[in-house]
Tab-separated table of C-alpha atoms in Angstrom:
chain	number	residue	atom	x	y	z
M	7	UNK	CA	-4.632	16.248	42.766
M	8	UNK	CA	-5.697	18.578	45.829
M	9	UNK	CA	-7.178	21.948	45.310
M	10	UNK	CA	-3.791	23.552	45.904
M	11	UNK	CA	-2.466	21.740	42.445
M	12	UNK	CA	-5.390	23.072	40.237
M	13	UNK	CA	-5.117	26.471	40.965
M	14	UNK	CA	-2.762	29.067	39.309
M	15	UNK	CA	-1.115	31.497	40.392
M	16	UNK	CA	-1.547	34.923	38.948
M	17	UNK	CA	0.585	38.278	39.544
M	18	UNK	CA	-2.338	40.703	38.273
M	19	UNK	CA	0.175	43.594	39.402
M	20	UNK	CA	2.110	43.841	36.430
M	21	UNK	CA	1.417	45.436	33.095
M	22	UNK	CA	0.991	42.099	31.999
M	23	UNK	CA	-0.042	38.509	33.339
M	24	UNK	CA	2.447	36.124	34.984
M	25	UNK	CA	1.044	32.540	35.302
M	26	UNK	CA	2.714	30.168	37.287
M	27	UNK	CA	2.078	26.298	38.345
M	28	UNK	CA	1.353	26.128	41.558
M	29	UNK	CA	1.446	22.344	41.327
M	30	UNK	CA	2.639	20.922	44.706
M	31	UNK	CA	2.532	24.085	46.080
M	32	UNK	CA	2.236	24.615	49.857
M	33	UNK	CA	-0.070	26.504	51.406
M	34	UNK	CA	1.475	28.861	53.453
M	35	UNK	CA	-1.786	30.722	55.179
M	36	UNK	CA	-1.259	29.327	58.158
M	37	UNK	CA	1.510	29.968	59.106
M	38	UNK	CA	1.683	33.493	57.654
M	39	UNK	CA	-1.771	34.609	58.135
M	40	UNK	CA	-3.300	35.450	61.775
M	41	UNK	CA	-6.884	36.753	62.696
M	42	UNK	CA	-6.974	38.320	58.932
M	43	UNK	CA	-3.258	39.905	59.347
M	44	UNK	CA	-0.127	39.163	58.435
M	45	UNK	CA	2.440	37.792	60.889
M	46	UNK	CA	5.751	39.282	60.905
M	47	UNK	CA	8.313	36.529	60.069
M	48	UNK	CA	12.192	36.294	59.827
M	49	UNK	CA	13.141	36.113	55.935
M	50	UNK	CA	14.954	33.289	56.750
M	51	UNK	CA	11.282	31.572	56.429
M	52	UNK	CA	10.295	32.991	52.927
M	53	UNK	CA	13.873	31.945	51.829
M	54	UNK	CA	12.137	28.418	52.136
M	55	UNK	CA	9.283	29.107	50.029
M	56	UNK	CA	8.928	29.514	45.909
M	57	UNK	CA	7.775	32.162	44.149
M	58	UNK	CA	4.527	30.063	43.243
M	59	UNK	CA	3.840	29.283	47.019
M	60	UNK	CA	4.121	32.973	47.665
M	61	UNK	CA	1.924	34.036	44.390
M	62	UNK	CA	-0.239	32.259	45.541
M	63	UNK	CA	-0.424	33.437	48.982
M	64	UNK	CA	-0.795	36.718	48.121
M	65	UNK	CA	-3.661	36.406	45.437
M	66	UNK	CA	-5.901	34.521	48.147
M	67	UNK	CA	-5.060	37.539	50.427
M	68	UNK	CA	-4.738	40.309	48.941
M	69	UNK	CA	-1.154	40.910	49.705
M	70	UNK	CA	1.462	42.110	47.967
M	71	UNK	CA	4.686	42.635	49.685
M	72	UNK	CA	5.298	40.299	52.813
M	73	UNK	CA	6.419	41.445	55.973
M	74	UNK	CA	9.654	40.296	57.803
M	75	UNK	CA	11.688	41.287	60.832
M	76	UNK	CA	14.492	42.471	58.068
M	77	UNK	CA	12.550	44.893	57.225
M	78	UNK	CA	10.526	46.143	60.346
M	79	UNK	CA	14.075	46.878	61.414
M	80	UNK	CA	15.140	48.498	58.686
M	81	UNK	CA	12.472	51.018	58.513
M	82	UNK	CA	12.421	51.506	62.286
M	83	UNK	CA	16.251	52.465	62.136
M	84	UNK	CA	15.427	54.382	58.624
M	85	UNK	CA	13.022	56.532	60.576
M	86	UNK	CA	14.828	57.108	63.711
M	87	UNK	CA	12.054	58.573	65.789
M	88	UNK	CA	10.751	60.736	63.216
M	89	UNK	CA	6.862	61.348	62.328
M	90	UNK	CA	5.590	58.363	60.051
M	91	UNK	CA	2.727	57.402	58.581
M	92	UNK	CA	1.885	54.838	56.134
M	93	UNK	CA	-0.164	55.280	52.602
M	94	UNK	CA	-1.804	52.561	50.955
M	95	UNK	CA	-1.835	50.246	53.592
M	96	UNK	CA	-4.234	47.793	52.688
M	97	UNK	CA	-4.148	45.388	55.643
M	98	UNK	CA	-2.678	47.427	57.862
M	99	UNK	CA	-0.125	45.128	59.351
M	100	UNK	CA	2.750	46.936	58.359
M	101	UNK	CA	1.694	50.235	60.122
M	102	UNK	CA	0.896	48.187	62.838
M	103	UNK	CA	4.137	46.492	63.201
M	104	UNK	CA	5.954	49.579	63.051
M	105	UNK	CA	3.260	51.598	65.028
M	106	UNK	CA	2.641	54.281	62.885
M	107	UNK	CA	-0.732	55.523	61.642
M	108	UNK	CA	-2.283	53.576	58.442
M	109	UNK	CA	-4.038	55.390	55.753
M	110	UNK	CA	-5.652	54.287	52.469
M	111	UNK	CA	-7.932	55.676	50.152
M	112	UNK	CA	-9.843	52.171	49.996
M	113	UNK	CA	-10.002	52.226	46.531
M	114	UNK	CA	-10.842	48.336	46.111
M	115	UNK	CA	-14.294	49.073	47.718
M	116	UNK	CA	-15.294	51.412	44.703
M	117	UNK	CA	-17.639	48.986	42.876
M	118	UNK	CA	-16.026	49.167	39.477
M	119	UNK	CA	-12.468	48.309	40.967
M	120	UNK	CA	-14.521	45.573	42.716
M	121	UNK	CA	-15.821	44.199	39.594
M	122	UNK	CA	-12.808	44.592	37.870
M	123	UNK	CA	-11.171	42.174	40.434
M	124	UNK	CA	-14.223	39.982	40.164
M	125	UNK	CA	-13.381	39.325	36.265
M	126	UNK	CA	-9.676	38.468	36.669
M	127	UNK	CA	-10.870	36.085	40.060
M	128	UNK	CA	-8.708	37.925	42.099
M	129	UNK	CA	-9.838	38.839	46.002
M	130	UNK	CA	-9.951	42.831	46.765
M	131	UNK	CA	-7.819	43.656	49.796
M	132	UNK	CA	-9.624	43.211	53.158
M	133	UNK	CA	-8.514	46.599	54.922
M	134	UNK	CA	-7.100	46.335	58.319
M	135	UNK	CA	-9.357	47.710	61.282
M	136	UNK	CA	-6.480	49.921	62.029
M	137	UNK	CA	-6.580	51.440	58.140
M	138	UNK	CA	-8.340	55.423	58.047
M	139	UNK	CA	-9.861	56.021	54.948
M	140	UNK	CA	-7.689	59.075	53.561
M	141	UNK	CA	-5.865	59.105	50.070
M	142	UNK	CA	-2.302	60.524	50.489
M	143	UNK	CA	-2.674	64.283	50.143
M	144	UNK	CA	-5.497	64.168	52.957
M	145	UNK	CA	-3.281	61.840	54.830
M	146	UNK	CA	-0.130	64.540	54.586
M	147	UNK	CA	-2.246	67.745	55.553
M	148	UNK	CA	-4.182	65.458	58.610
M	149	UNK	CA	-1.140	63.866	60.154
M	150	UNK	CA	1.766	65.845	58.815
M	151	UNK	CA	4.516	63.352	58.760
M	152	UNK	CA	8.090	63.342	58.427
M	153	UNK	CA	8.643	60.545	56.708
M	154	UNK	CA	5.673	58.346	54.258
M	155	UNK	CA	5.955	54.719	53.773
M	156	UNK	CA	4.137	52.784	51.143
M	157	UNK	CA	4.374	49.332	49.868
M	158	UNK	CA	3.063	48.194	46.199
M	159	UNK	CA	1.297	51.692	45.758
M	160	UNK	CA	0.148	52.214	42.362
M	161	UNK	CA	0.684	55.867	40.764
M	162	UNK	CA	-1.628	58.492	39.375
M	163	UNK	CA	-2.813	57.684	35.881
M	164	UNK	CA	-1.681	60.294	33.679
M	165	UNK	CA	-3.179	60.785	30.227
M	166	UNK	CA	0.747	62.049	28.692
M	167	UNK	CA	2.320	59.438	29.929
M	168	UNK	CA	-0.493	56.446	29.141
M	169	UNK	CA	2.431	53.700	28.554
M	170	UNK	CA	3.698	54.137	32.060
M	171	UNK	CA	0.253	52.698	33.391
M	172	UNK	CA	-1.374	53.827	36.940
M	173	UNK	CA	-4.717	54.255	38.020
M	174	UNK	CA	-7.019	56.745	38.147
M	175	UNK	CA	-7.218	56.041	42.260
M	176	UNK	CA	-3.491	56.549	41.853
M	177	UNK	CA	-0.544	58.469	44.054
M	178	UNK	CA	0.777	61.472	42.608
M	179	UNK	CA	3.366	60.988	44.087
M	180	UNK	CA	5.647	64.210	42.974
M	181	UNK	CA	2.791	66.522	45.420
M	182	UNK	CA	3.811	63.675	48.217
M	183	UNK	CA	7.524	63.970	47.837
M	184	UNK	CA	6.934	68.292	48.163
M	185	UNK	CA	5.430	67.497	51.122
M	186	UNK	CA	7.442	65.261	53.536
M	187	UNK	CA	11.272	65.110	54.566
M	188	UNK	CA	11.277	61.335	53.113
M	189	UNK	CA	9.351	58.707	50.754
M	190	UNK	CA	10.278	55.741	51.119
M	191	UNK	CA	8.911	52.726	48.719
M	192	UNK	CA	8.765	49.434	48.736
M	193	UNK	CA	8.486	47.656	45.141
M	194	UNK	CA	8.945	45.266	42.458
M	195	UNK	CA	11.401	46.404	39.162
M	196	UNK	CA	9.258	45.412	36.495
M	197	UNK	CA	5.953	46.255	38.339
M	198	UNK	CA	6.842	49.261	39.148
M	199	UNK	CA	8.993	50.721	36.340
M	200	UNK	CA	6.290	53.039	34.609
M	201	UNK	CA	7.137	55.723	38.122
M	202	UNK	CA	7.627	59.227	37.043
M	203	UNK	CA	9.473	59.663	40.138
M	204	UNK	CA	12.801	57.551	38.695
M	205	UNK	CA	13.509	61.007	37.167
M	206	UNK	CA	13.979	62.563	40.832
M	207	UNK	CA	16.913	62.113	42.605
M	208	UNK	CA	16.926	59.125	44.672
M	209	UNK	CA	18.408	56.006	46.806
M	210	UNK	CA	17.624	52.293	46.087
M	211	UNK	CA	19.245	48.809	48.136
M	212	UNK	CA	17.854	45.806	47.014
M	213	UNK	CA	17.549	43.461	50.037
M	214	UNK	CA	17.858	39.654	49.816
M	215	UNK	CA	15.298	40.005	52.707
M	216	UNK	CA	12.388	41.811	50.725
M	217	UNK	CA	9.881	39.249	49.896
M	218	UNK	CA	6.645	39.673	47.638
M	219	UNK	CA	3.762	38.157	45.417
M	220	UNK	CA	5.900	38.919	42.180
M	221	UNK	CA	6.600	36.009	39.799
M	222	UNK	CA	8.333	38.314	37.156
M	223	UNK	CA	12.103	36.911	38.130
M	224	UNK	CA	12.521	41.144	38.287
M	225	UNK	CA	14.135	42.193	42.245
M	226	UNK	CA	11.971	43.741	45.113
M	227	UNK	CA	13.649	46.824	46.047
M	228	UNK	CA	13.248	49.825	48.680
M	229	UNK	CA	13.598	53.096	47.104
M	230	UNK	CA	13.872	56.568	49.041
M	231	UNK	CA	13.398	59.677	47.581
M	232	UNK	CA	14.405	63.084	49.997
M	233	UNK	CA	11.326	65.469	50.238
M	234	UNK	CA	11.675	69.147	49.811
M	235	UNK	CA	9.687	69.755	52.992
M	236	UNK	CA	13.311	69.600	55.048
């Protein structure tokens, strides 16, 4: 039994813990991984891979949602020239592939959150060299955008609403939507079900090209919500 085979695969993203065998699972760094990043691959390759080759991918990496020419093109077109930026970007390669400015508050490099990732033996994202350090409402008054991407971004923690989860770190994400013409997300169901923001009006598509770490058999979905600042 390799090393691959005795190692499980954990989605640590959900309210609860998803463990799945990862025995005979490929390892998929290669050819997904370059110089730290993450390549930018047609879906058609992820369609070829299982949920516990991509779990696993993503733990070792720090990676939630994986990038493919799907849906570079899809947010290029959903865009259409406007002023982006990206929030929570973590490694930076989707900024970067779309060439907009990447923002994050680098939240994993607090010490507690670092510990915390220590105890469940999960890596903390390595941030991309192309990543300023700005949370979202310094990233909105410094670049003023148009339109605000984010990927697996976790929501502020809000004592009233304890069930729905979040983080202290955490987007509030109704003072982001005020300030921009469009939000646009990119998530899991189940992970990200505890939103506030489902209560605004909103779009959703759920693309058979959206790949990510989830092993919760729930759908990836992009979700857009229309800003007041029109």
């Amino acid at each position: 039994m390799n090393q691959l085979q005795k190692e499980p695969a954990f989605d640590y993203s959900t309210m609860g813990m998803h463990v799945v065998s990862t025995a005979g699972a490929r390892n998929l760094s290669e050819e997904v991984m370059a110089n730290g990043s993450m390549r930018v691959l047609p879906a058609s390759f992820y369609a070829d891979t299982t949920p516990a080759e991509r779990g696993l991918l993503g733990m070792r990496h720090g990676i939630y949602g994986f990038l493919t020419l799907e849906l570079t093109d899809w947010l290029q077109a959903r865009i259409a020239g406007r002023k982006a930026i990206e929030i929570g970007a973590g490694h930076g390669a989707l900024a970067a592939a779309l060439a907009i400015p990447a923002t994050d508050n680098m939240m994993q490099d607090d010490p507690r959150v670092k510990a915390h990732y220590e105890a469940i033996g999960q890596p903390t994202v390595p941030y991309g060299d192309n990543v300023q350090r700005l949370d979202a409402k310094d990233a909105l008054v410094y670049h003023k955008p148009q339109v605000v991407i984010a990927s697996w971004v976790t929501h502020l923690y809000k004592k009233s609403r304890h069930a729905a989860g979040g983080n202290m770190f955490g987007v509030n994400e109704e003072h982001l939507i005020s300030r921009c013409e469009e939000y646009i997300f990119i998530g899991n169901e189940q992970v990200h079900k505890g939103k506030s923001i489902w209560e605004l009006p909103h779009e959703i598509i759920y693309p058979d090209w959206l790949y990510s770490r989830a092993v919760n058999g729930s759908r990836n979905f992009i979700a857009v919500w229309k800003g007041s600042n029109k």
